[in-house]
Amino acid sequence: MKTMTCRELGGPCDVAHQGNSADEVIKAQDKHLKAVVAQGDARHEQALNEMKGRWKHPVSGMGWYRKAKRDFAALPDD
Ligand SMILES: [Zn+2]
């Protein structure tokens, strides 16, 4: 398992997401963004919009996705 924080994934807080792959922590971040914005957290709105934009524009979103995968691969295992 490795840990990436909301901040490392482009968000504004230090909530930690654990996963065995970059995809897992990216999905956890996606859920986290939706959950906190649904609770009225305005700080996460921009990060959520950016995340939504990535799914809508997979080609331009790919750079961010590759970087997240690279950052994840470079982390030590917990
Ligand atoms: Zn967060």
Short mmCIF file of C-alpha atoms and ligand atoms in Angstrom, two decimals:
data_model
loop_
_atom_site.label_atom_id
_atom_site.label_comp_id
_atom_site.label_asym_id
_atom_site.label_seq_id
_atom_site.Cartn_x
_atom_site.Cartn_y
_atom_site.Cartn_z
CA MET A 1 0.00 0.00 0.00
CA LYS A 2 1.08 3.55 -0.69
CA THR A 3 -0.34 6.85 0.48
CA MET A 4 -1.03 10.01 -1.49
CA THR A 5 -2.68 13.07 -0.03
CA CYS A 6 -5.44 15.20 -1.45
CA ARG A 7 -2.82 17.95 -1.87
CA GLU A 8 -0.47 15.71 -3.85
CA LEU A 9 -3.37 14.98 -6.18
CA GLY A 10 -4.14 18.64 -6.79
CA GLY A 11 -6.53 19.26 -3.91
CA PRO A 12 -6.36 21.74 -1.03
CA CYS A 13 -6.18 19.51 2.09
CA ASP A 14 -4.03 16.79 3.63
CA VAL A 15 -6.49 13.89 3.71
CA ALA A 16 -4.49 10.74 2.91
CA HIS A 17 -5.65 8.12 0.42
CA GLN A 18 -4.19 4.63 0.48
CA GLY A 19 -4.07 2.22 -2.41
CA ASN A 20 -2.12 -0.44 -4.21
CA SER A 21 -2.17 1.45 -7.49
CA ALA A 22 -2.31 5.03 -8.72
CA ASP A 23 -5.79 4.30 -10.07
CA GLU A 24 -7.00 3.41 -6.58
CA VAL A 25 -5.79 6.63 -4.98
CA ILE A 26 -7.09 8.69 -7.93
CA LYS A 27 -10.53 7.09 -7.50
CA ALA A 28 -10.37 7.73 -3.75
CA GLN A 29 -9.51 11.36 -4.43
CA ASP A 30 -12.39 11.65 -6.89
CA LYS A 31 -14.78 10.31 -4.22
CA HIS A 32 -13.27 12.57 -1.55
CA LEU A 33 -13.71 15.66 -3.75
CA LYS A 34 -17.34 14.82 -4.51
CA ALA A 35 -18.09 14.05 -0.85
CA VAL A 36 -16.65 17.23 0.63
CA VAL A 37 -18.08 19.50 -2.08
CA ALA A 38 -21.50 17.86 -1.50
CA GLN A 39 -21.07 18.91 2.15
CA GLY A 40 -20.54 22.50 1.05
CA ASP A 41 -16.72 22.69 1.09
CA ALA A 42 -15.95 25.47 -1.41
CA ARG A 43 -12.18 24.96 -1.15
CA HIS A 44 -12.47 21.68 -3.04
CA GLU A 45 -14.72 22.98 -5.84
CA GLN A 46 -11.87 23.95 -8.12
CA ALA A 47 -10.11 20.61 -7.68
CA LEU A 48 -13.39 18.80 -8.35
CA ASN A 49 -13.99 20.81 -11.52
CA GLU A 50 -10.46 20.06 -12.68
CA MET A 51 -11.00 16.36 -12.00
CA LYS A 52 -14.29 16.39 -13.94
CA GLY A 53 -12.57 18.21 -16.80
CA ARG A 54 -9.96 15.44 -16.98
CA TRP A 55 -12.59 12.77 -17.51
CA LYS A 56 -14.26 14.95 -20.17
CA HIS A 57 -11.01 15.74 -21.97
CA PRO A 58 -8.98 12.56 -21.64
CA VAL A 59 -6.21 13.73 -23.95
CA SER A 60 -5.40 16.94 -22.08
CA GLY A 61 -6.07 15.20 -18.77
CA MET A 62 -3.52 12.52 -19.60
CA GLY A 63 -0.55 14.66 -18.56
CA TRP A 64 -1.91 15.01 -15.03
CA TYR A 65 -2.78 11.31 -14.92
CA ARG A 66 0.71 10.28 -16.04
CA LYS A 67 2.28 12.58 -13.45
CA ALA A 68 0.07 11.13 -10.69
CA LYS A 69 1.12 7.62 -11.76
CA ARG A 70 4.80 8.65 -11.79
CA ASP A 71 4.52 10.28 -8.36
CA PHE A 72 2.78 7.19 -7.03
CA ALA A 73 5.44 4.86 -8.47
CA ALA A 74 8.18 6.96 -6.83
CA LEU A 75 6.63 6.67 -3.35
CA PRO A 76 7.98 4.16 -0.85
CA ASP A 77 5.61 1.39 0.24
CA ASP A 78 3.91 1.95 3.59
ZN ZN B 1 -9.15 17.27 0.29
#
